[in-house]
Short mmCIF file of C-alpha atoms in Angstrom, two decimals:
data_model
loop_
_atom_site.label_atom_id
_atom_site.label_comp_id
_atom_site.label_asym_id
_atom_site.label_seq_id
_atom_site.Cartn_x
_atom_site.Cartn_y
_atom_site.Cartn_z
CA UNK T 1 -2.87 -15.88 -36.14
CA UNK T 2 -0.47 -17.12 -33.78
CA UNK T 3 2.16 -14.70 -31.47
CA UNK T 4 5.42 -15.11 -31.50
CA UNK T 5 7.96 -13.44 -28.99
CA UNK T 6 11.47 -12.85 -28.53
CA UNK T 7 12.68 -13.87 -25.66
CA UNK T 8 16.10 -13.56 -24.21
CA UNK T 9 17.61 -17.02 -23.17
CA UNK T 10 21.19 -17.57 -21.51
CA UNK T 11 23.40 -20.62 -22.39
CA UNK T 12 20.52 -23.08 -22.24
CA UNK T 13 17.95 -21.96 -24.75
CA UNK T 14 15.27 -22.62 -21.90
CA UNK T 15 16.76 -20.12 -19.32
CA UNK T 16 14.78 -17.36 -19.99
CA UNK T 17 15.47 -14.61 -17.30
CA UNK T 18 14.81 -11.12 -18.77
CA UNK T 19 12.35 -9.29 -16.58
CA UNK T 20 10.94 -7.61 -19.26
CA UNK T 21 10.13 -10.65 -21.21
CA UNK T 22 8.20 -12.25 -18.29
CA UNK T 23 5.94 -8.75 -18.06
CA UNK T 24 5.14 -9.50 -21.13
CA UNK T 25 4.22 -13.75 -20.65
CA UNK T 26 2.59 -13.15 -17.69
CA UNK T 27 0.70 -10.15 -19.86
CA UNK T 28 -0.03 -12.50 -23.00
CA UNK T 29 -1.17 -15.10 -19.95
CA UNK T 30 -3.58 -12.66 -18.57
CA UNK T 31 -5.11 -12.27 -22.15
CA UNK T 32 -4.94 -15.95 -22.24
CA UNK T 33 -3.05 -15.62 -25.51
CA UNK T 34 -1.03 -19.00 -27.16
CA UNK T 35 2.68 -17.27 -27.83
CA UNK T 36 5.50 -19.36 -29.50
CA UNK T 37 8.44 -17.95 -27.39
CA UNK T 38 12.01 -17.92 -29.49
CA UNK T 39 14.97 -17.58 -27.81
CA UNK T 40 17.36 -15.05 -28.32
CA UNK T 41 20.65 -13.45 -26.67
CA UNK T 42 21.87 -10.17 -26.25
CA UNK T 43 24.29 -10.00 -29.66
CA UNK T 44 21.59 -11.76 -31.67
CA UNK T 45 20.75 -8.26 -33.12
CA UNK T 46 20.23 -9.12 -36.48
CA UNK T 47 17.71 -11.56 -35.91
CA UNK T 48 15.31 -8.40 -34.21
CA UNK T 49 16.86 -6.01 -36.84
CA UNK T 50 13.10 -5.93 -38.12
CA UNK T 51 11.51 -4.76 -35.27
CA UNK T 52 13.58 -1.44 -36.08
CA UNK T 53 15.61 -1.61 -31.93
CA UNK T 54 17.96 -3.72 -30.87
CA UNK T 55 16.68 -5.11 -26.98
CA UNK T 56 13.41 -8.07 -26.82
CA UNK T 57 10.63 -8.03 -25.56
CA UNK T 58 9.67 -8.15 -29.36
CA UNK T 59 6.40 -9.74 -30.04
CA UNK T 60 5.35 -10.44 -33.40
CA UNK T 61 1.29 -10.59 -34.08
CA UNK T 62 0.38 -11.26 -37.75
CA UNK T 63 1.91 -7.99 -39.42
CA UNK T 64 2.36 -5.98 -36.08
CA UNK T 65 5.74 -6.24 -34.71
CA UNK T 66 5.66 -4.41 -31.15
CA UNK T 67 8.78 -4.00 -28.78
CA UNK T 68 9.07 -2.61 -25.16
CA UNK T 69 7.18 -4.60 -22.32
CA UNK T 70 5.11 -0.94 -22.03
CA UNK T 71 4.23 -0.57 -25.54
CA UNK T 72 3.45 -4.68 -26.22
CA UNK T 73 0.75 -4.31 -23.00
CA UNK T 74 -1.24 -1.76 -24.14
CA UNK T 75 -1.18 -3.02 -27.62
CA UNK T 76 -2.18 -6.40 -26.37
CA UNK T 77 -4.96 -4.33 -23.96
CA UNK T 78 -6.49 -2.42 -26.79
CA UNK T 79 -5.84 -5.34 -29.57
CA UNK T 80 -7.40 -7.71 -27.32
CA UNK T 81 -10.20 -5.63 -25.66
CA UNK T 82 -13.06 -8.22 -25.23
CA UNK T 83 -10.28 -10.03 -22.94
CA UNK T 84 -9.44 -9.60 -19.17
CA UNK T 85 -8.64 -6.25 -18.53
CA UNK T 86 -4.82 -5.65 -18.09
CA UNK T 87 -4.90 -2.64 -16.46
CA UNK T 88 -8.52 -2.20 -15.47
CA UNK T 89 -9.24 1.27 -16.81
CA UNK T 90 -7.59 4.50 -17.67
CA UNK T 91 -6.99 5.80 -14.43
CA UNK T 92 -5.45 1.55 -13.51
CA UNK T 93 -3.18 2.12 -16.39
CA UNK T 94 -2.08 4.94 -15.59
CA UNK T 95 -1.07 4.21 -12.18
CA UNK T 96 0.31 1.14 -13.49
CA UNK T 97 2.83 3.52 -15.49
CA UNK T 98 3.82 4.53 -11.75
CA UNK T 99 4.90 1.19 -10.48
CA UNK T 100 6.47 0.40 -14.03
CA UNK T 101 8.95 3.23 -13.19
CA UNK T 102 8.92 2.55 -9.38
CA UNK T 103 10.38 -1.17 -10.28
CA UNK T 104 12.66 0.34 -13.53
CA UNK T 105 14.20 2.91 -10.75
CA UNK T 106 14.33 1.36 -7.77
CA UNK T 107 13.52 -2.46 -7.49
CA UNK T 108 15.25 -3.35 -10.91
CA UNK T 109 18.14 -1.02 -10.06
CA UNK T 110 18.23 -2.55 -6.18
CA UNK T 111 18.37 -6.69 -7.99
CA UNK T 112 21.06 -6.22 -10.45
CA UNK T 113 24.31 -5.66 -8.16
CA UNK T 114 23.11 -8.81 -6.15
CA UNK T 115 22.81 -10.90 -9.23
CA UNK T 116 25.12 -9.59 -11.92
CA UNK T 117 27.80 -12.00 -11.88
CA UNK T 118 24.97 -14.90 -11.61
CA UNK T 119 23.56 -13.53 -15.04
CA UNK T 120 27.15 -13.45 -16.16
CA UNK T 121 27.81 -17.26 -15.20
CA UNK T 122 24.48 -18.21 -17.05
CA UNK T 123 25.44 -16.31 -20.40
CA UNK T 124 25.61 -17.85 -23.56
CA UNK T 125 29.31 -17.63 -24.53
CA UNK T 126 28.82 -15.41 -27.23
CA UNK T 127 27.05 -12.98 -25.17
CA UNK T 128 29.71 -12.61 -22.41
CA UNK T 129 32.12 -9.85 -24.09
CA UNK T 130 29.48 -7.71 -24.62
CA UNK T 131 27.56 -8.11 -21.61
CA UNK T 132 30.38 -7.71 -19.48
CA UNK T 133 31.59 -4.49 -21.44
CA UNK T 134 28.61 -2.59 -21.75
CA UNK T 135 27.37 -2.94 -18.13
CA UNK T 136 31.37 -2.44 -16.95
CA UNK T 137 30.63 0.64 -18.89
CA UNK T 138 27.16 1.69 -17.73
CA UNK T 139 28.43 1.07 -13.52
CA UNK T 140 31.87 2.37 -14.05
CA UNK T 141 33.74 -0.88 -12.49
CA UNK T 142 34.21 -4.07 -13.05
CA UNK T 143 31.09 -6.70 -12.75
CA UNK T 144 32.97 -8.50 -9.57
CA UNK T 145 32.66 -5.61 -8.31
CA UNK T 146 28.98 -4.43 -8.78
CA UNK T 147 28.61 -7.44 -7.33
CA UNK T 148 30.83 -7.50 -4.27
CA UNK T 149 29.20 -7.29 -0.70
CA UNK T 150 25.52 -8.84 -1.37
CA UNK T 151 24.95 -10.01 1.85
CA UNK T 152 25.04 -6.16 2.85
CA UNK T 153 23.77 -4.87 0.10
CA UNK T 154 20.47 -6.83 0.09
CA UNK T 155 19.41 -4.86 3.83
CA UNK T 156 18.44 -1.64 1.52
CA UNK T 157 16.79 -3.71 -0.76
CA UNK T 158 14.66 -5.31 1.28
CA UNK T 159 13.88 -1.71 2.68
CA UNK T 160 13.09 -0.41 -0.67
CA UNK T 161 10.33 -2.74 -0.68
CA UNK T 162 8.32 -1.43 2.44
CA UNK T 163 5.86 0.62 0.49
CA UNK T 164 4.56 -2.71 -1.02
CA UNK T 165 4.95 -4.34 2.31
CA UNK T 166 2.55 -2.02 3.42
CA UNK T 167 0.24 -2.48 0.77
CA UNK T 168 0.40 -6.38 0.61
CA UNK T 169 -1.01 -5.87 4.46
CA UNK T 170 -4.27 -4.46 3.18
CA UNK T 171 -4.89 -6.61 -0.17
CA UNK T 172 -3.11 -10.02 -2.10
CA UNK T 173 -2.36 -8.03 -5.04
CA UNK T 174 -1.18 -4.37 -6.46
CA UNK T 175 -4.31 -4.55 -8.48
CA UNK T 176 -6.40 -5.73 -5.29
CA UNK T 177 -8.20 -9.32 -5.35
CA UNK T 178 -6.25 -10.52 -8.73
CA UNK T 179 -3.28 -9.76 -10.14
CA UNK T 180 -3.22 -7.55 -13.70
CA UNK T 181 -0.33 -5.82 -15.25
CA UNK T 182 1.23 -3.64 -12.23
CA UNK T 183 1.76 -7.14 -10.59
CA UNK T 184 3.04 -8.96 -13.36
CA UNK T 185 5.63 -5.39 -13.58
CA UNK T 186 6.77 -5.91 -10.51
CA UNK T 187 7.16 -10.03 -10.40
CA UNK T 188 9.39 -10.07 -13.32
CA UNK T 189 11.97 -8.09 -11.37
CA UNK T 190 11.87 -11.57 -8.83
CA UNK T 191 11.44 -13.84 -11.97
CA UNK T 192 14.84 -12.09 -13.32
CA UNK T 193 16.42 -13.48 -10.42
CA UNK T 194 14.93 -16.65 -9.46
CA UNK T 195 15.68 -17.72 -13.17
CA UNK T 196 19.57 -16.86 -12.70
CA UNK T 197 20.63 -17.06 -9.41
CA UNK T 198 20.26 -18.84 -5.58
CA UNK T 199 20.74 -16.00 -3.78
CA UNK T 200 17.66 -15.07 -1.61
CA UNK T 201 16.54 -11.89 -2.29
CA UNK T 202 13.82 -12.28 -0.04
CA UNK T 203 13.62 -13.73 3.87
CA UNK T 204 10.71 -16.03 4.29
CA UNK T 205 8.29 -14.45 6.52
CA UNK T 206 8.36 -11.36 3.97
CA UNK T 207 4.98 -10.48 2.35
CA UNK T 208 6.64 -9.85 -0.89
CA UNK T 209 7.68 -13.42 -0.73
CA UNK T 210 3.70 -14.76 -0.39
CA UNK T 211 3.24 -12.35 -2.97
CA UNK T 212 5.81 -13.67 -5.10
CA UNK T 213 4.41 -17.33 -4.38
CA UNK T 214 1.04 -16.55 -5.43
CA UNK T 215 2.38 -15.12 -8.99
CA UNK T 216 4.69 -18.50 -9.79
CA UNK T 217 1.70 -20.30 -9.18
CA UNK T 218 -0.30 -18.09 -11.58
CA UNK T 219 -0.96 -19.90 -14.36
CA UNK T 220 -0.99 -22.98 -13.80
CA UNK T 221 2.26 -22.45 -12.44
CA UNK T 222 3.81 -20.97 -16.17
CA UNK T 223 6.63 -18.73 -14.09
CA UNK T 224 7.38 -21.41 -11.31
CA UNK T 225 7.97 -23.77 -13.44
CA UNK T 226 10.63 -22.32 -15.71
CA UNK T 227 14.19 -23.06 -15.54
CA UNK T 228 15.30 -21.43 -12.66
CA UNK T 229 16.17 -21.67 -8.74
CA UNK T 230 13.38 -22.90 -6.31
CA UNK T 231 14.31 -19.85 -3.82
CA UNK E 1 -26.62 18.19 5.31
CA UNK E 2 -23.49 19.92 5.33
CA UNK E 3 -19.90 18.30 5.59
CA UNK E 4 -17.57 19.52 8.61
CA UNK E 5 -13.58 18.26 9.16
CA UNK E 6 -11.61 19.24 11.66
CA UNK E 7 -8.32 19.92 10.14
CA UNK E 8 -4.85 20.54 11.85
CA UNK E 9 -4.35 24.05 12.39
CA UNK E 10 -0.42 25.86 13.94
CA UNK E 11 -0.59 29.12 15.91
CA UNK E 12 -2.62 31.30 13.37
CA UNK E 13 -6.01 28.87 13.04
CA UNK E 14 -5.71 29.44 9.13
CA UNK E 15 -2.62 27.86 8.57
CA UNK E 16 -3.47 24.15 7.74
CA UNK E 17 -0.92 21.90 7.37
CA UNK E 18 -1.67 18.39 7.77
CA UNK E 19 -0.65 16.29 4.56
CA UNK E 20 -3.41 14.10 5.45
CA UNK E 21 -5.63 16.67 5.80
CA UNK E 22 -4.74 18.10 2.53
CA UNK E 23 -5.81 14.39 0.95
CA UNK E 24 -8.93 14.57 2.21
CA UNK E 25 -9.89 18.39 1.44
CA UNK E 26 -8.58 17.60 -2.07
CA UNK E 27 -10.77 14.81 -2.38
CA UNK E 28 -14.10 16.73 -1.12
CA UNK E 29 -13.14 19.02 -3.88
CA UNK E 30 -13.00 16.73 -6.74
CA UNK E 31 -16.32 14.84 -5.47
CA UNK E 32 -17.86 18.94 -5.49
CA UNK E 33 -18.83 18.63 -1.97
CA UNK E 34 -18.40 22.02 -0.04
CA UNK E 35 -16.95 21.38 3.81
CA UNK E 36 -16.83 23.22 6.67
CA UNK E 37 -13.23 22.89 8.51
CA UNK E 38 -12.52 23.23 11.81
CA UNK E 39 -9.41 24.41 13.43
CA UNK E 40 -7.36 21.31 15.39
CA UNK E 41 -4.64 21.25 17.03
CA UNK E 42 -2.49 18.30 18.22
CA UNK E 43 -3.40 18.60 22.26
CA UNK E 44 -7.27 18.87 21.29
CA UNK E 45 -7.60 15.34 21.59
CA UNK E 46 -10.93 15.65 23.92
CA UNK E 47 -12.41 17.32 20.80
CA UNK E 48 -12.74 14.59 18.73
CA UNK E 49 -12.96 11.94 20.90
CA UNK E 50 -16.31 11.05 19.32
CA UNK E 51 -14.40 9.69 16.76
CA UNK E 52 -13.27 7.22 18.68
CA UNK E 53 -9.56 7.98 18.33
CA UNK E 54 -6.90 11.06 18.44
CA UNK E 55 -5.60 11.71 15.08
CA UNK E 56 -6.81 14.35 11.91
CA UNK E 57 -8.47 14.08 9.67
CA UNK E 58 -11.86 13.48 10.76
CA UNK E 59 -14.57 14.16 8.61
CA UNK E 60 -18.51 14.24 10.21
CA UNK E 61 -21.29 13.88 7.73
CA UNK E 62 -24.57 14.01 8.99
CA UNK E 63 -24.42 10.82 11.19
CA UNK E 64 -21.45 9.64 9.50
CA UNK E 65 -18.32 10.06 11.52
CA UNK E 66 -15.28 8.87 9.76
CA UNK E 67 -11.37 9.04 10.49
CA UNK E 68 -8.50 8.00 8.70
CA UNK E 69 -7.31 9.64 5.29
CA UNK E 70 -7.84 6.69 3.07
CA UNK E 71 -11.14 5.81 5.15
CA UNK E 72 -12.05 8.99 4.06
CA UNK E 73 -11.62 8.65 0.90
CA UNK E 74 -13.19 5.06 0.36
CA UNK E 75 -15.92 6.69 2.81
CA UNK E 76 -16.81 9.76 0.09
CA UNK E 77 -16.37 7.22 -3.12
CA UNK E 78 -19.26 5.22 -1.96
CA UNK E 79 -21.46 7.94 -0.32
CA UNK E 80 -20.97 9.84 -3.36
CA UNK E 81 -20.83 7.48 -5.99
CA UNK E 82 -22.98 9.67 -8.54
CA UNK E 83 -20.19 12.15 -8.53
CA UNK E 84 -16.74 12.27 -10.20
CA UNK E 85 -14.95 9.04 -9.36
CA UNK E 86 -11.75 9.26 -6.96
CA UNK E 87 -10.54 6.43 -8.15
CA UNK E 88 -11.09 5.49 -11.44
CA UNK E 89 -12.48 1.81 -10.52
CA UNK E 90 -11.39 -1.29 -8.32
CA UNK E 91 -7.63 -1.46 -10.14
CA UNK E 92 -7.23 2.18 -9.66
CA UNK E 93 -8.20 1.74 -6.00
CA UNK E 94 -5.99 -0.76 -5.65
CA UNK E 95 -2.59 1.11 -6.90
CA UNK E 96 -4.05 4.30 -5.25
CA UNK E 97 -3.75 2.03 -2.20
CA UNK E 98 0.65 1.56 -3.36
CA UNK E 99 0.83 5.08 -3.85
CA UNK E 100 -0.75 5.68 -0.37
CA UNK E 101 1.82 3.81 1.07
CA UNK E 102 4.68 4.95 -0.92
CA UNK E 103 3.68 8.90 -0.11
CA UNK E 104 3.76 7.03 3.64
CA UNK E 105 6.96 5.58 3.96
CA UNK E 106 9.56 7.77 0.80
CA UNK E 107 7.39 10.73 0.58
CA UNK E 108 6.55 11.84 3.71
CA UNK E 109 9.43 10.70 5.62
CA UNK E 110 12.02 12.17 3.30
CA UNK E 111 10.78 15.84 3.58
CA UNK E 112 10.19 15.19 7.91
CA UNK E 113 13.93 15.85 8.14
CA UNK E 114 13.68 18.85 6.04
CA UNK E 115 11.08 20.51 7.59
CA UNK E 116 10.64 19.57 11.22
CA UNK E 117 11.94 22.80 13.29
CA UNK E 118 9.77 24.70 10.74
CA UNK E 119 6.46 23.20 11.52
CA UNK E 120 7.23 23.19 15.37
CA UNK E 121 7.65 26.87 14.92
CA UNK E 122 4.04 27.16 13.67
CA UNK E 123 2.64 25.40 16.09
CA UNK E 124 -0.03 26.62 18.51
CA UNK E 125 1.97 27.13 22.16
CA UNK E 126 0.08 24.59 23.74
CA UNK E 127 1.41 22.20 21.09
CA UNK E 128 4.93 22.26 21.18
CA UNK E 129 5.96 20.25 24.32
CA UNK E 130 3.53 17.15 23.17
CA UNK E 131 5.06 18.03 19.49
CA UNK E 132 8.39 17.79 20.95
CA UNK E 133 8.44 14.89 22.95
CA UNK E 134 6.28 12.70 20.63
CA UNK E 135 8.68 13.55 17.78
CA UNK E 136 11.63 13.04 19.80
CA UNK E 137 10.53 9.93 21.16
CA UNK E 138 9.74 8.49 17.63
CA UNK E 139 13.49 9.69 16.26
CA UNK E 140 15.53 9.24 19.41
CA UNK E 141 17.31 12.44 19.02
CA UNK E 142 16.32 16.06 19.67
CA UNK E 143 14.18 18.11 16.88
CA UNK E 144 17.42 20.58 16.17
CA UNK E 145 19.38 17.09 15.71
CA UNK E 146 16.66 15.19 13.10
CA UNK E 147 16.80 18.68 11.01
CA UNK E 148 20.25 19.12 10.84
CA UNK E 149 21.89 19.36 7.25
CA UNK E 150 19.13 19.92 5.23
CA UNK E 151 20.85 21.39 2.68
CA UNK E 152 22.76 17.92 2.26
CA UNK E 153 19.80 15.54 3.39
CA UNK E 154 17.63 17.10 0.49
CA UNK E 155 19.74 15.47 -2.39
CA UNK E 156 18.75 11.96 -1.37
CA UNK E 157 14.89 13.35 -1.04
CA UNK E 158 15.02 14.25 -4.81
CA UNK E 159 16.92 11.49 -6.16
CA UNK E 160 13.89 9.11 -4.42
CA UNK E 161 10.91 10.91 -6.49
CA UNK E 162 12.86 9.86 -9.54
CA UNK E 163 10.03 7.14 -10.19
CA UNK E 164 7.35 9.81 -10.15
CA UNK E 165 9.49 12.15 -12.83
CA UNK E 166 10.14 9.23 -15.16
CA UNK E 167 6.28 8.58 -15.11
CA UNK E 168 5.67 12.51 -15.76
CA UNK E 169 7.61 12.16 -18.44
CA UNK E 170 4.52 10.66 -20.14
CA UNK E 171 1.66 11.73 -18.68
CA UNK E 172 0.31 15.16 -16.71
CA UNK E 173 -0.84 13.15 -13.89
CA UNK E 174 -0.26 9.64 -11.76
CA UNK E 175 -3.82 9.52 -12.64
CA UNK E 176 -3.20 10.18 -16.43
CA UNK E 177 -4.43 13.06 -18.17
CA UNK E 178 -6.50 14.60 -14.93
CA UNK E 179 -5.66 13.90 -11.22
CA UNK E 180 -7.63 11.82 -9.43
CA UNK E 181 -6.47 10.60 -5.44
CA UNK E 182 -3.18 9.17 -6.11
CA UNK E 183 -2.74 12.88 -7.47
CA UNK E 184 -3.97 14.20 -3.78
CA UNK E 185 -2.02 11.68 -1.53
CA UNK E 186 1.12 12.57 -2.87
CA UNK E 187 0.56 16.24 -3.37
CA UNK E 188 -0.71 16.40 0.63
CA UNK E 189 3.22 15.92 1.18
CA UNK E 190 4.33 18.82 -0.60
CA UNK E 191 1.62 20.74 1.02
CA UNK E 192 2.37 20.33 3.95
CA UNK E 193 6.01 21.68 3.31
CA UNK E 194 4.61 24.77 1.93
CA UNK E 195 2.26 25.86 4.43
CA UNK E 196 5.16 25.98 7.13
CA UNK E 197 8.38 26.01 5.60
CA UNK E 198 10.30 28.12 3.15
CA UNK E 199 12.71 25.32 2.22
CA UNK E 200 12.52 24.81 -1.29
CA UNK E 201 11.99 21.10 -1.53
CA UNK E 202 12.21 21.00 -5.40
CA UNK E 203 14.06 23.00 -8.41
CA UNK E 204 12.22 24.86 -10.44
CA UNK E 205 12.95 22.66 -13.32
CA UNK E 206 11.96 19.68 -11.41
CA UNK E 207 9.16 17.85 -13.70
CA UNK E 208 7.41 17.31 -9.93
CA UNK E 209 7.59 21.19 -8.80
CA UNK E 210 5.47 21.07 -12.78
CA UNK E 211 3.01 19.10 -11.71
CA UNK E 212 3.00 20.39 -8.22
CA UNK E 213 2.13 23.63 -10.06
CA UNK E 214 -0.23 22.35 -12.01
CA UNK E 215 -2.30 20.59 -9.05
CA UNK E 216 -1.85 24.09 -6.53
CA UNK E 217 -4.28 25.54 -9.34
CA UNK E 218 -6.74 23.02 -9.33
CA UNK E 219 -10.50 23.52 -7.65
CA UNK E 220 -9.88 27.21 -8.27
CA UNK E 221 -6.23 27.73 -6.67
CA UNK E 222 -7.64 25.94 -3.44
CA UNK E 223 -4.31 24.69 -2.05
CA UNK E 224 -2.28 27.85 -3.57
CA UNK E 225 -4.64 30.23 -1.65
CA UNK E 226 -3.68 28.48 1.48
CA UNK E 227 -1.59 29.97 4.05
CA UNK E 228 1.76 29.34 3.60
CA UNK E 229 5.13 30.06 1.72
CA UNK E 230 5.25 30.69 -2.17
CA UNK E 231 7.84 28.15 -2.45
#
């Protein structure tokens, strides 16, 4: 039975930037699952109507329909049991649960005023309205300026990433020698990015940039070489 | 052969405060080991030289000498292996390993502020001038200056455990349904607060101050017994 997953997309189909879509690739990847991606954009809500929400990740298996990155990787983890291990355990998942709310609340939150307006410029047309009203909405001000001041506002950022710093000193990987879910959590917050915009969100000498490198080249390379920007 | 750890102690030798320390006597607990502890203070640096450095805890075992919170705990996972896991496998080692450092570097140093003229006014007398002028060297300001405005400085120190709440919203434990050492590392911070300090770190609705609750009971009320504040 083959997968099928909704994926958003901006202008060009390929673009596919949502961070919660690429948990859930680099998820199916781990599994070393076949998934027919479809693209979809934000006001496309009819199309997902089935899957009873209105936001993708959706991911379609036979007669299951599954949405939210969370809920589609332990359903793949328990549907797919005899494969690699996405969260290595009980006491792996829930930890992993941890860092999925450590990069919702703070790594997520600390990307989207440095990028907004380059997610903006890559919307498909009919998405912009809506995008730009209900995030004008959810910040309280205008997306310029959400967006104003990057070069500034990346210096916390890059703070709020020590405890991972710290950790990438002692081991390649959140999950230790290989990469499983908490990883593949945490990358699609940079795969979000890298697939929108050219702003560096990283210097180069950062471990959580050699991190980063050794996830686009997971793969065979499958987040590297989307559409995107080589930074 | 019995288990000894010399454990930081303030004026009156029961009042144990470390946050590391508090890791590692949480951890003898869940592996069921009983432990002798052994009153430490900062100057005593001549008493465990053996270990080859200055810092608590350090935990003797037979032959075994072995410093270093997490060493500790990697140290009692393999010695004890036949006994209740604290870790949960490799991937749970692994993210115990991010939690570790994010108790390290948002944890820890958020509630320093709060409680620093408090613990120097439990210390021991021959601690305080070392306590002073190693603390004051680290912040570059006096100890009365790094406390100042708790009051204000503890809004930002409860708005940066929001990932942990989020996550309790759906399970009991980082662990999952029972704690495990990613439970203990975090919990050693709020320990330490409430063996010297009054401050209330945490409303009471505060889905942490729940689970703090829930983990002061465990191993028979071994960290609520403690000497301290019932804060």
């Amino acid at each position: 039975m083959s997968l099928q997953l909704y994926d958003l997309a901006g202008a060009e189909p390929e673009r596919r930037f949502s961070p919660y879509c690429w948990r859930t690739k680099l998820a199916l990847a781990h599994k070393g699952l076949a998934v027919e991606t479809i693209p979809w954009r934000f006001t496309d809500k009819d199309v997902i109507a089935f899957s009873g929400q209105g936001r993708v990740p959706v991911l379609v298996d036979g007669d299951r329909v599954v949405s939210d990155s969370w809920s589609i990787a332990t359903y793949l983890e328990e549907a797919y049991a005899d494969r690699s291990s996405l969260f290595g355990g009980p006491a792996g998942k829930a930890l992993a649960r941890f860092v999925n709310s450590w990069a919702d609340n703070v790594v997520a939150p600390g990307i989207t005023p440095l990028v907004l307006m380059d997610i903006y410029a890559h919307l498909h047309e009919k998405d912009r309205a809506y995008f730009r009203q209900t995030r004008e909405n959810r910040f309280g001000m205008k997306l310029e300026a959400v967006s104003a001041d990057r070069d500034t506002r990346v210096v916390p950022f890059r703070q709020s990433l020590e405890p991972m710093r710290v950790m990438l000193a002692a081991q390649p990987f959140f999950a230790g020698d290989t990469p499983n879910y908490a990883d593949y959590i945490v990358f699609g917050c940079f795969q979000w990015s890298r697939c929108i915009s050219e702003f560096q969100l990283l210097t180069a000498d950062d471990p959580v940039a050699a991190w980063r490198a050794r996830l686009l080249g997971a793969f065979d390379g499958l987040a590297r070489d989307a559409l995107g920007y080589a930074v």
